[in-house]
Short mmCIF file of C-alpha atoms in Angstrom, two decimals:
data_model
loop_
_atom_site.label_atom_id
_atom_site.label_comp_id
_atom_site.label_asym_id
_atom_site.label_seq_id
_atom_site.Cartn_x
_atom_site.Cartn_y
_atom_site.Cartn_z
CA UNK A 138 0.00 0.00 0.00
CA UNK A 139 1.30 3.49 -1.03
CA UNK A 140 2.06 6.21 1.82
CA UNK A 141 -0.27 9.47 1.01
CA UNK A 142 2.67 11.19 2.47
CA UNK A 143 5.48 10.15 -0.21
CA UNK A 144 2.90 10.23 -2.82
CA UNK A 145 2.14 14.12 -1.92
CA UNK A 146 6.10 15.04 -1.59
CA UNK A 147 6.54 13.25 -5.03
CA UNK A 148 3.64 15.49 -6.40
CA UNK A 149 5.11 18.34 -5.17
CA UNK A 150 8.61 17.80 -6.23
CA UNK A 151 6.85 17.13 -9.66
CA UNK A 152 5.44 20.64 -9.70
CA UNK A 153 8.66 22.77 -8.08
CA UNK A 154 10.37 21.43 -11.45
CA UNK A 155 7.67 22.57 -13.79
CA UNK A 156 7.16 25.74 -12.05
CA UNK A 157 10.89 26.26 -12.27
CA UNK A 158 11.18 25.48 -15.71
CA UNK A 159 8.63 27.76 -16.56
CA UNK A 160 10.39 30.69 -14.78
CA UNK A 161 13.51 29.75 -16.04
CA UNK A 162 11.97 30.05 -20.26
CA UNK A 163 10.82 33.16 -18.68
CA UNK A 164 13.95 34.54 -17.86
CA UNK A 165 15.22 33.50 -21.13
CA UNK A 166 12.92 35.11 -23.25
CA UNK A 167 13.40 38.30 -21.63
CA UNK A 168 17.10 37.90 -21.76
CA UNK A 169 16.57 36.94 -25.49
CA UNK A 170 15.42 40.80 -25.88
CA UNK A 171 12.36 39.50 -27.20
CA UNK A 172 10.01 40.51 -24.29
CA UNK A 173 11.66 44.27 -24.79
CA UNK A 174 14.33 43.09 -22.27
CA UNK A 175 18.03 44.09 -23.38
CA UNK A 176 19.64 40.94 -25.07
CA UNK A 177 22.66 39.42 -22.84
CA UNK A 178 25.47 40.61 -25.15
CA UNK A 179 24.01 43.97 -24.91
CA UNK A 180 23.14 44.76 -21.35
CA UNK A 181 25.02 45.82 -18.02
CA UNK A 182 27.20 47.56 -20.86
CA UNK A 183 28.36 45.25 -23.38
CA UNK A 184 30.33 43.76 -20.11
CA UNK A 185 29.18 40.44 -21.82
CA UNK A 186 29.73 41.05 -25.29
CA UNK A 187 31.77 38.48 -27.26
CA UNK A 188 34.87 41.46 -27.69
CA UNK A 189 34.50 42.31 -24.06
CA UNK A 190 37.32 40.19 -22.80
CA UNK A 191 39.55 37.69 -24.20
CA UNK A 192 38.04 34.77 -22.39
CA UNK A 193 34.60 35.04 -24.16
CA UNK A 194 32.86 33.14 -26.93
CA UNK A 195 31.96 33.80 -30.43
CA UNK A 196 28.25 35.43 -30.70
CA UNK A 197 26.70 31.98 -32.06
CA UNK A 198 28.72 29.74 -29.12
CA UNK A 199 25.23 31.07 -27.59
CA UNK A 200 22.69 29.02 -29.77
CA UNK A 201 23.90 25.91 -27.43
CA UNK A 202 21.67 27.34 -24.74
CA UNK A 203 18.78 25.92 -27.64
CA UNK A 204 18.84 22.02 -26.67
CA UNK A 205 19.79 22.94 -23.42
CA UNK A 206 16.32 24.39 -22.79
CA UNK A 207 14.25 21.83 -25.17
CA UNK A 208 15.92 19.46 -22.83
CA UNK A 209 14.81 21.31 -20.10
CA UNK A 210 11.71 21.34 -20.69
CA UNK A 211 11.59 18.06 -21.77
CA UNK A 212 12.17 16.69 -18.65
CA UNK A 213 10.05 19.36 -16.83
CA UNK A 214 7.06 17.32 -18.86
CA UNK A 215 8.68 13.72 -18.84
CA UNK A 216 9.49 13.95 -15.05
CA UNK A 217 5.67 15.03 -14.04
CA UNK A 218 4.49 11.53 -16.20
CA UNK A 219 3.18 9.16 -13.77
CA UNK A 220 5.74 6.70 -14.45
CA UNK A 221 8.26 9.11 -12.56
CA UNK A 222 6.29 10.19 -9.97
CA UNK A 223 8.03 7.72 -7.43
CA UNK A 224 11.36 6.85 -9.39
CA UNK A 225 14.27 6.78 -7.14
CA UNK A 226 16.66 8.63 -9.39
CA UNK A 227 14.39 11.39 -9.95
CA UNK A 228 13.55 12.15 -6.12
CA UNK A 229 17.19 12.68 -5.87
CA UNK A 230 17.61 14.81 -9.01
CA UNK A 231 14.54 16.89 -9.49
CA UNK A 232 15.08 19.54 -6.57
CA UNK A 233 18.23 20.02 -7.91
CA UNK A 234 17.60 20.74 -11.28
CA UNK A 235 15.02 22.72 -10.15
CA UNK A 236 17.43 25.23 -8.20
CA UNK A 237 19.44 25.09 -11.06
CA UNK A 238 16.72 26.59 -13.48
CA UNK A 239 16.14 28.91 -10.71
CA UNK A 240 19.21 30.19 -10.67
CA UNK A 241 19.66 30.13 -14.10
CA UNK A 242 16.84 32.65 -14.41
CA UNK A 243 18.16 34.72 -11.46
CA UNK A 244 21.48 35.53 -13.35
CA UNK A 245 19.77 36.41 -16.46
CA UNK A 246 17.44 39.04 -14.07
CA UNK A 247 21.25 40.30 -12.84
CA UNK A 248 22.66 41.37 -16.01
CA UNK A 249 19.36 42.51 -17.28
CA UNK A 250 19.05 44.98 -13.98
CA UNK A 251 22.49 46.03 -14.45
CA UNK A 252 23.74 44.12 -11.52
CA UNK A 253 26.68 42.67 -13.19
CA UNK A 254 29.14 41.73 -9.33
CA UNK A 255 25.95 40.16 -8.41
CA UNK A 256 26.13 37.67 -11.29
CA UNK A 257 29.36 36.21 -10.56
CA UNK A 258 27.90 34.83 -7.18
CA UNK A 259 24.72 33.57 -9.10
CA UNK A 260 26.59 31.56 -11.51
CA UNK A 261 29.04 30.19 -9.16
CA UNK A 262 26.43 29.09 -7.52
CA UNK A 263 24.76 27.51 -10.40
CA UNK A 264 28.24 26.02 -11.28
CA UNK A 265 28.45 24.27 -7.72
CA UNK A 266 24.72 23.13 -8.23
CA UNK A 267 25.29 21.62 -11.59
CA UNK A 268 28.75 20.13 -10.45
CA UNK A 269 27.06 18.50 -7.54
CA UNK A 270 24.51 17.14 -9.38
CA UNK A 271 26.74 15.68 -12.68
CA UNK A 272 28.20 13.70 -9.03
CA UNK A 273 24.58 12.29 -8.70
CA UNK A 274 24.41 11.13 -12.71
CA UNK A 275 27.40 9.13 -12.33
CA UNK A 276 26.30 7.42 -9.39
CA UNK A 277 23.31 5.95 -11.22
CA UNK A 278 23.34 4.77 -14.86
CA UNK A 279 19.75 6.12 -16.96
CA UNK A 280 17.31 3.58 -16.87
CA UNK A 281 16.35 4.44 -20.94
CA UNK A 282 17.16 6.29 -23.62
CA UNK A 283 14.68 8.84 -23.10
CA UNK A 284 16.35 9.86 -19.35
CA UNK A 285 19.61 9.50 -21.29
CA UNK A 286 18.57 12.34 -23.14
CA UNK A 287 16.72 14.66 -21.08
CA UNK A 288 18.38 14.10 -17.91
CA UNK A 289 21.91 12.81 -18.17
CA UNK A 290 22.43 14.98 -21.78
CA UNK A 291 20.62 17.74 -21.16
CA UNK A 292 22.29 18.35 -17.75
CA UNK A 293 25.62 17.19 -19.28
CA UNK A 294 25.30 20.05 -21.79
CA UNK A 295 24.28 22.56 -19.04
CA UNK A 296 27.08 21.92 -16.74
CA UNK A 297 29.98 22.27 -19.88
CA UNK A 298 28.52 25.33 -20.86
CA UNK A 299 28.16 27.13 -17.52
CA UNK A 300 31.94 25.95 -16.97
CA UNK A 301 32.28 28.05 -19.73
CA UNK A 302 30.11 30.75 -18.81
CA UNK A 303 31.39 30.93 -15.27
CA UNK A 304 35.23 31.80 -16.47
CA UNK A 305 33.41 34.08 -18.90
CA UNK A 306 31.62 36.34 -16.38
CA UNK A 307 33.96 36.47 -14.17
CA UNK A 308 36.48 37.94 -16.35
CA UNK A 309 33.86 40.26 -17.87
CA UNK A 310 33.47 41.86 -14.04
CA UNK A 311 37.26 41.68 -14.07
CA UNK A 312 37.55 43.91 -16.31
CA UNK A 313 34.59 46.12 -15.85
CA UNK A 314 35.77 46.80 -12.83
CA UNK A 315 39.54 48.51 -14.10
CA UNK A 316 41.42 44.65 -12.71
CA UNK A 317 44.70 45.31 -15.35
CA UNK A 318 45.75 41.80 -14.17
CA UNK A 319 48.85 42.42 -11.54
CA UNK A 320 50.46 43.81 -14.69
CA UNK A 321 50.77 40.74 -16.53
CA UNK A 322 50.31 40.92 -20.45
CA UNK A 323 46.55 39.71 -21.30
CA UNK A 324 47.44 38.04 -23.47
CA UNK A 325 49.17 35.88 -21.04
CA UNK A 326 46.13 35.97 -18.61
CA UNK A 327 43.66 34.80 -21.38
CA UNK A 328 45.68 31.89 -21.95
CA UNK A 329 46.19 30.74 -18.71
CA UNK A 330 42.20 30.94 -18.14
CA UNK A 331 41.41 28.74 -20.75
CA UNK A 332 44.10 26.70 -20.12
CA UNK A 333 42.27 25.79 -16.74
CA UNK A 334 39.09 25.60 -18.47
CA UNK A 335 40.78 22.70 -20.41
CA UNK A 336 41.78 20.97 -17.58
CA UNK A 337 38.12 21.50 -15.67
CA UNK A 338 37.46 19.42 -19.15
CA UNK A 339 39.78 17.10 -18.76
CA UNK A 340 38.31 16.39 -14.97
CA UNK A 341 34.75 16.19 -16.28
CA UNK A 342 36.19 13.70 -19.10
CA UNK A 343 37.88 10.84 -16.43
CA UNK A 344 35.22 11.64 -13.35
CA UNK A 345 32.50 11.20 -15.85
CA UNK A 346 33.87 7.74 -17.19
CA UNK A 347 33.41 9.10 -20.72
CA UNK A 348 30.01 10.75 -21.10
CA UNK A 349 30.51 12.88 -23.65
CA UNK A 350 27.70 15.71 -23.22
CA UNK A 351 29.41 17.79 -20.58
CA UNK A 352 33.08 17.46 -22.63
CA UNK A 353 30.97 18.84 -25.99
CA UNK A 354 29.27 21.78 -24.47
CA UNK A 355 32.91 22.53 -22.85
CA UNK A 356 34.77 22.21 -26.38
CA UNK A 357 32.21 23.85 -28.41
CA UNK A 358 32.72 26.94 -25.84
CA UNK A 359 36.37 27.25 -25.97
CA UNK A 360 36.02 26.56 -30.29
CA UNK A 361 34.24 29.81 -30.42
CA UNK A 362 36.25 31.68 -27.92
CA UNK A 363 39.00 30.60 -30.43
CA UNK A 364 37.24 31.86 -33.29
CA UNK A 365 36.78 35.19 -31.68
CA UNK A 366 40.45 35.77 -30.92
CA UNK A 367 41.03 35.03 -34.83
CA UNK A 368 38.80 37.07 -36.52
CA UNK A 369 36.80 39.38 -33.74
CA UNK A 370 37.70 43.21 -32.87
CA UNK A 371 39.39 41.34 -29.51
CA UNK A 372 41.94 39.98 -31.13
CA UNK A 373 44.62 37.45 -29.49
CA UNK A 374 46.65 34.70 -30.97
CA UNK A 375 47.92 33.08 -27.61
CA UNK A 376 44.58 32.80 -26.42
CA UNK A 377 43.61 31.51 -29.67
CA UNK A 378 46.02 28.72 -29.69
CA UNK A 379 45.60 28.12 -26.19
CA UNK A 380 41.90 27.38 -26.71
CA UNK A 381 42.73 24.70 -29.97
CA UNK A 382 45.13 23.21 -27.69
CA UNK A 383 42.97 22.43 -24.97
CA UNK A 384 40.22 21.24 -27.56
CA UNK A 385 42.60 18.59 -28.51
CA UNK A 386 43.41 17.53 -25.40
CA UNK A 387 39.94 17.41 -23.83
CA UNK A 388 38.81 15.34 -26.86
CA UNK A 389 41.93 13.09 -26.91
CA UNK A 390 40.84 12.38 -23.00
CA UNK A 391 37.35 11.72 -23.54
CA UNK A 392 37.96 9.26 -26.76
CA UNK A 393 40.49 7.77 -24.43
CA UNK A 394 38.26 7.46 -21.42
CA UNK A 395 35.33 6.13 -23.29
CA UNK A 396 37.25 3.22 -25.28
CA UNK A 397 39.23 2.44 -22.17
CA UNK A 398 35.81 1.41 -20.34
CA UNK A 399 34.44 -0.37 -23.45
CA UNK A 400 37.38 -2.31 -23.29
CA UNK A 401 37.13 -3.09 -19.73
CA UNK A 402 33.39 -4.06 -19.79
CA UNK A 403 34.01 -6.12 -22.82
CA UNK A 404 36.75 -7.86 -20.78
CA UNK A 405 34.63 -8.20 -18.40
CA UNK A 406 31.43 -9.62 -19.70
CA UNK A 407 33.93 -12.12 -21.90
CA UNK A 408 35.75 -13.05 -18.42
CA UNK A 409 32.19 -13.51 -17.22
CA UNK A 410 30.65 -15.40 -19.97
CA UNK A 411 34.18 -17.83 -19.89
CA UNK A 412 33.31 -18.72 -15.89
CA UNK A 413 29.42 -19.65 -16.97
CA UNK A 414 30.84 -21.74 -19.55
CA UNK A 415 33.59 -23.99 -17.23
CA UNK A 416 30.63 -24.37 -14.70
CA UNK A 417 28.94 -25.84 -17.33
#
């Protein structure tokens, strides 16, 4: 016999993540400019703009945020099914995801109100949240394709970018705010951000056992950051090559990684199915 109790705190946990979701395509469409909000490259300033500082992407590194909010919602719906209304793996994961939407929206309401210092907390924040919860994900394989998608991608996606995003905004206050770097050259400085932003990729890669989605989000950042230090108005070669480099690398690790684990559950189910056999 069901407890009314669990059933009610699953019901609720089912609507928190909808209702989150929902503010969180709010935000977005007024930080899309489309509500008559100021678009993200454009307000506090420019501070965000893709020639702002060194560390940040190409304009269209932006149209990830796409499937990472048709994944959102996607799950917002999938997760309030019946079928998930008393999974195990979503009573751990949907408050979580749901503070992370929250937040999400929460930054976008910081830049749009000019409050640019106060988005560097949000989005750290966001960055622990997502971190914490890619920690959750590898604990417990999806049980379908379907939560493959929607939760482990989707989230994967979310947590490269804002890795991304995180060194991004950062520097953008940085420098908004006169930091000239302890005198070293900028160029030197952009480099040795991304250059940590590989290795945060590189980390994702071996504690994720391979799953790619976090690794791709990461990679397609840095790609455009490299773009825009070759052919934007904020122009900068080291930071440029810096970026390829750690593109290489974090996809070298992650092709590693993944074949690495093939070949050790391969091993395994053969050293497996060789046992069944001699008891025979």
């Amino acid at each position: 016999m069901s407890n009314p109790s669990t059933g009610r705190s699953d019901r609720l946990r089912q609507i928190v993540v909808i209702s989150s979701a929902t503010f969180a395509v709010i935000g977005a469409f007024v930080g899309s400019g489309a509500a008559g909000g100021i678009p993200i490259n454009e307000a506090s300033g420019g501070a965000l703009a893709a020639d702002a500082t060194l560390i940040a992407p190409g304009g269209p590194a932006f149209a990830i945020w796409t499937p990472i909010y048709l994944g959102l919602v996607g799950y917002a719906v999938w997760q309030a099914l019946p079928a998930q209304k008393a999974d195990a793996r979503q009573r751990r994961l949907g408050y979580p995801i749901a503070l992370s939407l929250v937040l999400n929206a929460f930054w976008i309401l910081s830049v749009q109100f000019d409050l640019l210092p106060l988005s560097v907390p949000v989005i750290v924040a966001l960055l622990l949240v997502l971190v914490g919860f890619f920690r959750l994900l590898c604990r417990s394989p999806p049980r379908n394709l379907i939560e493959a998608i929607l939760v482990d991608g989707t989230m994967g996606l979310y947590l490269g970018w804002v890795s991304v995003a995180t060194a991004a905004n950062i520097a953008a206050v940085l420098v908004t705010a006169g930091f000239t770097g302890f005198g070293l050259d900028p160029d030197l400085w952009g480099a040795l951000v991304i250059a940590l932003a590989g290795l945060v990729g590189v980390g994702l890669a071996v504690y994720g056992r391979g799953r790619w989605a976090p690794t791709v989000a990461l990679v397609w950042g840095l790609a455009w950051v490299a773009v825009a230090r070759l052919t934007g108005s904020a122009l900068s070669t080291p930071t440029a090559v810096a970026a390829i480099v750690a593109v290489i690398v974090i996809v070298i690790v992650i092709v590693v990684v993944a074949v690495t684990i093939r070949a050790r559950g391969r091993r395994g189910s053969n050293s497996t199915s060789g046992e069944t056999q001699h008891e025979h």
